[in-house]
Tab-separated table of C-alpha atoms in Angstrom:
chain	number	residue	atom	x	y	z
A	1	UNK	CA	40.924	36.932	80.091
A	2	UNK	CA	41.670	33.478	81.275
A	3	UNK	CA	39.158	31.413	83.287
A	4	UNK	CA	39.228	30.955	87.004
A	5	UNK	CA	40.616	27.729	87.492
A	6	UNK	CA	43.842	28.716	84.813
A	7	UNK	CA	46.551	27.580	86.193
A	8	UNK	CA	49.526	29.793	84.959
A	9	UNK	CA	51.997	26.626	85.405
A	10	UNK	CA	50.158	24.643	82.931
A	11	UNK	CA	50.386	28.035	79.950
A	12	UNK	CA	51.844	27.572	76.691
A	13	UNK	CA	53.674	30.135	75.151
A	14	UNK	CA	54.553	30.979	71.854
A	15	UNK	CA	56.254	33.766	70.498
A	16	UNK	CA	57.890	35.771	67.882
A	17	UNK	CA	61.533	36.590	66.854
A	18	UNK	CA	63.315	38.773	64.971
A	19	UNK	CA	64.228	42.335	65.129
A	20	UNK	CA	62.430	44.653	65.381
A	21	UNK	CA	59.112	42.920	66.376
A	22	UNK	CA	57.997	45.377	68.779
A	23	UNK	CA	55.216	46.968	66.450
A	24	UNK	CA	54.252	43.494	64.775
A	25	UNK	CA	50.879	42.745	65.277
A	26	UNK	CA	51.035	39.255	65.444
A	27	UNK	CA	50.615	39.494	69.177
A	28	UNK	CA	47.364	40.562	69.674
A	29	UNK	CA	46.278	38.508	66.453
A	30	UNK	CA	46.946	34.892	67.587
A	31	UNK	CA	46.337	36.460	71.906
A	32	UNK	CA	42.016	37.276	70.648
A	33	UNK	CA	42.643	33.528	69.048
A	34	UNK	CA	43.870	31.599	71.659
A	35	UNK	CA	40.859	33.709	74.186
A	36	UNK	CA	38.323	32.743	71.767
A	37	UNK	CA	39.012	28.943	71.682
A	38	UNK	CA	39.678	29.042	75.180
A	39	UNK	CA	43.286	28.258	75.168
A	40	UNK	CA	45.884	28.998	78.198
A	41	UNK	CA	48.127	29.885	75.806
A	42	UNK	CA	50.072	33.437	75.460
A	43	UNK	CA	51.809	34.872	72.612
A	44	UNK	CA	54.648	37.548	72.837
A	45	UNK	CA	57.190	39.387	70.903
A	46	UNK	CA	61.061	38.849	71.265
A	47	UNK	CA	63.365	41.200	69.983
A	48	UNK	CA	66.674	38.791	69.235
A	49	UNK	CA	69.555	39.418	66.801
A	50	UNK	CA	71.163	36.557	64.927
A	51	UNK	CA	74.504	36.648	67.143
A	52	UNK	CA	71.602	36.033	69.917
A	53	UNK	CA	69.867	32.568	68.095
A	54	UNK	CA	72.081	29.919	69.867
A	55	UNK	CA	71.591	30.876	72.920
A	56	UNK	CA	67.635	31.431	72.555
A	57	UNK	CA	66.989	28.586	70.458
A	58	UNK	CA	68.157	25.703	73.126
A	59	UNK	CA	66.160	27.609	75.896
A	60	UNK	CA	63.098	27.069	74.257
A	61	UNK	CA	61.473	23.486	74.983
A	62	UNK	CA	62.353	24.207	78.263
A	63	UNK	CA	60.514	27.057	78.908
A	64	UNK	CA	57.435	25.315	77.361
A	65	UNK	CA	57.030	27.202	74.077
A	66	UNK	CA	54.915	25.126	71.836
A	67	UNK	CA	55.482	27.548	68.775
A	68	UNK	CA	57.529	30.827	67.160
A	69	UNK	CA	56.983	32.632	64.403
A	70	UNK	CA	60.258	34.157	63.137
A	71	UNK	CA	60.449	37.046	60.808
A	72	UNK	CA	63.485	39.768	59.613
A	73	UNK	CA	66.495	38.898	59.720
A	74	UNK	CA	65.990	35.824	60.711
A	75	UNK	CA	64.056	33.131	58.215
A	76	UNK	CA	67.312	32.095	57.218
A	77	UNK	CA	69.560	32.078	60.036
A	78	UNK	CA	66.927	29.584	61.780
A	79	UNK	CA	67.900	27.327	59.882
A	80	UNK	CA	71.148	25.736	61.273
A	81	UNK	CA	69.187	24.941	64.386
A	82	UNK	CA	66.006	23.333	63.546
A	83	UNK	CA	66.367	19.390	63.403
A	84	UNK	CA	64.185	19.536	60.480
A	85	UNK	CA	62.347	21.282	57.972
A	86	UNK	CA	59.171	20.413	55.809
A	87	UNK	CA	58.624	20.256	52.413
A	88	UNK	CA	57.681	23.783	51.735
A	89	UNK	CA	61.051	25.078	53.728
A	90	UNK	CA	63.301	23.385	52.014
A	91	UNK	CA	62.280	24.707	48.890
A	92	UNK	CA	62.324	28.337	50.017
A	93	UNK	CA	65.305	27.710	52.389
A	94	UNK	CA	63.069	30.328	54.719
A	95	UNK	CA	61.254	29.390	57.637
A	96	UNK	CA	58.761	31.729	59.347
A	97	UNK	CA	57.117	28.843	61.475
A	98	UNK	CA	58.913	27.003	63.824
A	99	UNK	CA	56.996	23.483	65.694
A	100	UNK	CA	58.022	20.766	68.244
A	101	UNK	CA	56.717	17.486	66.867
A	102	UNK	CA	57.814	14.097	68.241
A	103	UNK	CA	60.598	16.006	70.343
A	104	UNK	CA	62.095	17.763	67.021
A	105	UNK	CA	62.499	21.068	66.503
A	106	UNK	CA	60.886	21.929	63.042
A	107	UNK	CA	60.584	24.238	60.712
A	108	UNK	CA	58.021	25.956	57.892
A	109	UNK	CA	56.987	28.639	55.912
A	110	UNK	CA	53.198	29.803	55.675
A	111	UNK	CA	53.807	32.888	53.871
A	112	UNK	CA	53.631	31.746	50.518
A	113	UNK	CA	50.691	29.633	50.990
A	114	UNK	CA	49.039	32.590	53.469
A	115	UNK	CA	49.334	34.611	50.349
A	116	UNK	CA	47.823	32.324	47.635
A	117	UNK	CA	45.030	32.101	50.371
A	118	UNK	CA	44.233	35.455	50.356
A	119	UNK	CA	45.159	36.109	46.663
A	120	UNK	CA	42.236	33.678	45.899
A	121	UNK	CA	40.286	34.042	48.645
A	122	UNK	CA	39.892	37.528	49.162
A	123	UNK	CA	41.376	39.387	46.206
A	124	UNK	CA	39.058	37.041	44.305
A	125	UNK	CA	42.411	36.605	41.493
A	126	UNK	CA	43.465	32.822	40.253
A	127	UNK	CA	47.355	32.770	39.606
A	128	UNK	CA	46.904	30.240	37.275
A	129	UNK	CA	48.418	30.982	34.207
A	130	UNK	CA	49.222	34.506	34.410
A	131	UNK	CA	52.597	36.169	34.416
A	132	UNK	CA	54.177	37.522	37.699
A	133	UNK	CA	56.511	40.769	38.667
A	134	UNK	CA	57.603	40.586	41.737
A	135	UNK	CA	60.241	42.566	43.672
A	136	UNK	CA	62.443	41.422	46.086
A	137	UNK	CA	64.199	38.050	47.582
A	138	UNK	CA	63.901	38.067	51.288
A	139	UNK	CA	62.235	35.032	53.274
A	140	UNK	CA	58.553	36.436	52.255
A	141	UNK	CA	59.120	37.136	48.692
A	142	UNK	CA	60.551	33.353	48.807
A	143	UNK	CA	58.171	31.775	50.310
A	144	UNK	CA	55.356	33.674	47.641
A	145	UNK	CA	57.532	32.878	44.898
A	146	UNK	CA	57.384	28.916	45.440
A	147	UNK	CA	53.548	29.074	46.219
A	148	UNK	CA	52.752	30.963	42.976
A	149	UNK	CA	54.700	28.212	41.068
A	150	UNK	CA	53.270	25.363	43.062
A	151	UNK	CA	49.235	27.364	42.175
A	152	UNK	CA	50.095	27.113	38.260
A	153	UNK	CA	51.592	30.092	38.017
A	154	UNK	CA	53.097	30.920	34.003
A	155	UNK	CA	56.085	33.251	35.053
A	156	UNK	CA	57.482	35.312	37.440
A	157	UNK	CA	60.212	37.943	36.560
A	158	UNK	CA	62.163	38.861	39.348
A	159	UNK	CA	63.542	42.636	39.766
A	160	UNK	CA	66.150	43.568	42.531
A	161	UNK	CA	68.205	46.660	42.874
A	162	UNK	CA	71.862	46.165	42.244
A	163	UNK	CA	72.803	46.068	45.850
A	164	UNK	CA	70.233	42.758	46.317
A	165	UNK	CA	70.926	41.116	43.324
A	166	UNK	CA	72.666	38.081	44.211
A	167	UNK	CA	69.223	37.254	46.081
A	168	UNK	CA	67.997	37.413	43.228
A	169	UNK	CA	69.512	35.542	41.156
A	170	UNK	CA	70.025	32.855	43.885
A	171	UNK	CA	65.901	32.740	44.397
A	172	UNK	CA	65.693	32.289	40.376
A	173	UNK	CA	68.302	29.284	40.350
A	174	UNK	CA	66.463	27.774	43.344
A	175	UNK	CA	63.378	27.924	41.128
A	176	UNK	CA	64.466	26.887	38.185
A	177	UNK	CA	66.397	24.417	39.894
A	178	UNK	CA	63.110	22.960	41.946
A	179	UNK	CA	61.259	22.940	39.324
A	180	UNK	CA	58.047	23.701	41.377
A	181	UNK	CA	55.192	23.156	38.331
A	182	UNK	CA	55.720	24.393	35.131
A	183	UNK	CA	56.970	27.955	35.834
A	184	UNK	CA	59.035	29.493	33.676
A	185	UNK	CA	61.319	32.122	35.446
A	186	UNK	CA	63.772	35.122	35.214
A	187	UNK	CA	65.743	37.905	37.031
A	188	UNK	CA	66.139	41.650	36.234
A	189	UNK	CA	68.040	43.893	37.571
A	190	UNK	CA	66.724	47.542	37.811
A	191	UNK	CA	64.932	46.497	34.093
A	192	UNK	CA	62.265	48.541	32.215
A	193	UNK	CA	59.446	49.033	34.202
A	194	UNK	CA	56.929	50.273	31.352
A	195	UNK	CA	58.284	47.160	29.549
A	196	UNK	CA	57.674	44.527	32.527
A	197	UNK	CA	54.517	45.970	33.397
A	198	UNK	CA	52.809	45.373	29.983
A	199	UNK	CA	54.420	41.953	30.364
A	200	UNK	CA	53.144	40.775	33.678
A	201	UNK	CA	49.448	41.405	35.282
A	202	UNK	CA	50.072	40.327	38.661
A	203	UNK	CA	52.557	42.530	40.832
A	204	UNK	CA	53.713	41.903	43.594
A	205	UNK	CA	56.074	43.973	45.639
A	206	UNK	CA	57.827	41.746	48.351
A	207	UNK	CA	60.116	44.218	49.688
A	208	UNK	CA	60.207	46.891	52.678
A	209	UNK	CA	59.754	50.185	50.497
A	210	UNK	CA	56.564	51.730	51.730
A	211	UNK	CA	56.714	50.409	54.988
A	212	UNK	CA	55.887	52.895	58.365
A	213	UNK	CA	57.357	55.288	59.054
A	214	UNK	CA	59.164	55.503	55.167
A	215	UNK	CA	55.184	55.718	53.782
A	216	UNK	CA	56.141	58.179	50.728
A	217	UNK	CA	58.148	55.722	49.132
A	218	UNK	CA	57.157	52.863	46.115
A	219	UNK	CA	59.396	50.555	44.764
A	220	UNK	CA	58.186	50.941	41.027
A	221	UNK	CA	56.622	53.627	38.902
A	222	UNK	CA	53.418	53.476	39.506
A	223	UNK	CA	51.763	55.202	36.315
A	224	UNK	CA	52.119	53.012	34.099
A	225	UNK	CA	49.652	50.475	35.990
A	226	UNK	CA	46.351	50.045	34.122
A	227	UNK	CA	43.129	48.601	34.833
A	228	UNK	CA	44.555	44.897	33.987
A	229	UNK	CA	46.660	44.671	36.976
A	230	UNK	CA	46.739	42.797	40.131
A	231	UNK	CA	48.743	44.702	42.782
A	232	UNK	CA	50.314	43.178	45.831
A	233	UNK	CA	51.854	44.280	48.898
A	234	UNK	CA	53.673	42.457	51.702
A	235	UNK	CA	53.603	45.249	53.611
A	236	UNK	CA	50.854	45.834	55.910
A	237	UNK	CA	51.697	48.505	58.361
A	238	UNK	CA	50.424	51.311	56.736
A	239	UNK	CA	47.363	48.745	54.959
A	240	UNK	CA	46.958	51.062	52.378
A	241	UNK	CA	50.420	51.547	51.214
A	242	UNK	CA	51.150	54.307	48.491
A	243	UNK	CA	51.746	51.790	46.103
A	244	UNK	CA	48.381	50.360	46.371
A	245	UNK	CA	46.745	53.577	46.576
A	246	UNK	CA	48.045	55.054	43.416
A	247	UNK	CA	46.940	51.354	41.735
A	248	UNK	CA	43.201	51.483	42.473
A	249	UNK	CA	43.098	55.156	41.693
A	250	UNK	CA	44.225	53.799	37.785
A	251	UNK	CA	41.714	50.938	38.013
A	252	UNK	CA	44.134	48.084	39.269
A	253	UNK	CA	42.882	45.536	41.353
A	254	UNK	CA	44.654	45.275	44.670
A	255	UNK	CA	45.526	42.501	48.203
A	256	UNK	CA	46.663	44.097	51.172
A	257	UNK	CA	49.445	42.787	53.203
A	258	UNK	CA	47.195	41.855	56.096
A	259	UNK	CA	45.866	39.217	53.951
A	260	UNK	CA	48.835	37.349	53.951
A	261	UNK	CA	49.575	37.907	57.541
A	262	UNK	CA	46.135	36.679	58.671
A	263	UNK	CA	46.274	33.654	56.699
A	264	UNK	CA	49.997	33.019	57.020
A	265	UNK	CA	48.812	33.114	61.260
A	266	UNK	CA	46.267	30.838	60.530
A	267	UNK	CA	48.373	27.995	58.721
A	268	UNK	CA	51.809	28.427	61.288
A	269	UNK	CA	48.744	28.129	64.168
A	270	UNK	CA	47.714	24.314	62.328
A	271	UNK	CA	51.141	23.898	62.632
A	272	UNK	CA	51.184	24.513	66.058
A	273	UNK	CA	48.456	22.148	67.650
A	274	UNK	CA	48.623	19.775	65.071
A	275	UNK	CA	45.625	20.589	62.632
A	276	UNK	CA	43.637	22.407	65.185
A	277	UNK	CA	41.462	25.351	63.275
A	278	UNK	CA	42.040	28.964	64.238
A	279	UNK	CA	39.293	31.535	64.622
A	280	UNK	CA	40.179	33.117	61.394
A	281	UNK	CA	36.848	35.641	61.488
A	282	UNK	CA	38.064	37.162	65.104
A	283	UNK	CA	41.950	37.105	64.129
A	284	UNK	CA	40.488	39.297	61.304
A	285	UNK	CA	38.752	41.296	63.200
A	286	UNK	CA	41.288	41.721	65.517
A	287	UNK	CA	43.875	42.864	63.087
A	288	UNK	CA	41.725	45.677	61.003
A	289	UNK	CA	40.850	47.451	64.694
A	290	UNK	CA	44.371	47.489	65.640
A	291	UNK	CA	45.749	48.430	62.436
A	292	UNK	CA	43.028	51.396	62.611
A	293	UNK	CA	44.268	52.200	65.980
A	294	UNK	CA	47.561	52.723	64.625
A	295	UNK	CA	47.226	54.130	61.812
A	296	UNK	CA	44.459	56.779	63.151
């Protein structure tokens, strides 16, 4: 609820793209943010196709939007009209974070270092050192990929399906090619997952598989986890995907999706205002009761 004396000319509005967004819960994430630090700011959803991004993208600074996050299909596509991108982009060539500063139109990605956050933070794992699986090579799985080599990471095999597996090998060239720490990395296509599994302790799956409403599905065979294993989802709607639910009931250790989302929020909103802190405890808060409310 705004105050009194809010005048609706003066809101800022930020947003997010993509398709489809309409179930994200981004929304009502950064919206219980922006009412707890007493900001006339609103955030909404926008449902926009890639054929639709050059006519949306100009609009924008004129309809005082201050920030977007952008998600599937469009991290990439972006891209071609931002006026610039930060570090971090450029090395995933994926931005979910898009800024004005000093009247350019700029670009980010959070994920990956939303998701070391919460790896260390919450799931109470240090990277450092330890050998990675990770499926998939979408904007996400990038953006994890270069944050995992940038924490000290020792490995990460990637594994792709044989109808994604140019991403893959593209996102292990960019690596390699970056040379982001001292990672040492490789590509698989549909390779032994008994094999890979006694290889790597942290897994991480970066696709869509599991995702509502396709909840019966996991992207790996999950018996042959053991109690040694860190398992990772980027999927948070359900929270507690199959795949993580069949890994604690063998002893793994396992990081929900929301983790990265939170966090991810909380780094594109410092983008945002320019270093301003978020209310990370009531953006929490605020995601567990609506993903209960959805899920129930």
């Amino acid at each position: 609820m705004l105050k009194e004396k809010t005048f609706w000319a003066d809101t800022e509005f930020f947003g997010l793209l993509g398709s489809p967004v309409r179930k994200s819960l981004s929304p009502a994430m950064h919206n219980s943010n922006f009412k707890s630090l007493g900001m006339n700011a609103v955030y909404t959803p926008y449902e926009v196709t890639a054929e639709e991004l050059p006519k949306v993208v100009p609009a924008l600074g004129a309809m005082r939007f201050k920030g977007l996050n952008v998600t599937m299909p469009l991290k990439q596509e972006i891209i071609k009209y931002l006026d610039e991108l930060d570090e971090i982009a450029s090395l995933c060539n994926a931005v979910n974070t898009v800024y004005w500063k000093d009247g350019k139109l700029c670009g980010s990605n959070t994920d990956g270092v939303g998701f070391v956050h919460g790896l260390k933070e919450q799931g109470r794992y240090d990277p450092t050192g330890k050998h990675c699986l990770l499926f998939g090579a979408g904007g996400a799985a990038r953006g994890v990929a270069f944050a995992l080599c940038a924490a000290g990471i020792s490995s990460i095999t990637l594994w792709g399906r044989a109808s994604g597996y140019e991403k893959i090998q593209k996102l292990a060239s960019d690596l390699n090619s970056y040379r982001v720490g001292v990672c040492k990395v490789q590509s698989t296509e549909a390779g032994d997952i008994p094999n890979l599994l006694k290889e790597n302790e942290l897994i991480i799956n970066g696709t869509s598989v599991g995702m509502a409403p396709n909840t019966d599905a996991t992207v790996f065979d999950t018996s042959y986890l053991e109690s040694r294993h860190m398992v990772c989802d980027l999927v948070y709607v359900p929270h507690d995907t199959k795949m993580l639910r069949e890994a604690e009931a063998r002893g793994a250790r396992t990081l929900m999706g929301y983790w990265m989302t939170i966090w991810q929020g909380a780094e594109a909103f410092r983008r945002w205002t320019g270093g301003k802190d978020p209310d990370v405890e009531i953006m929490t808060k605020t995601m567990l009761e609506h993903l209960t409310r959805k899920e129930g």
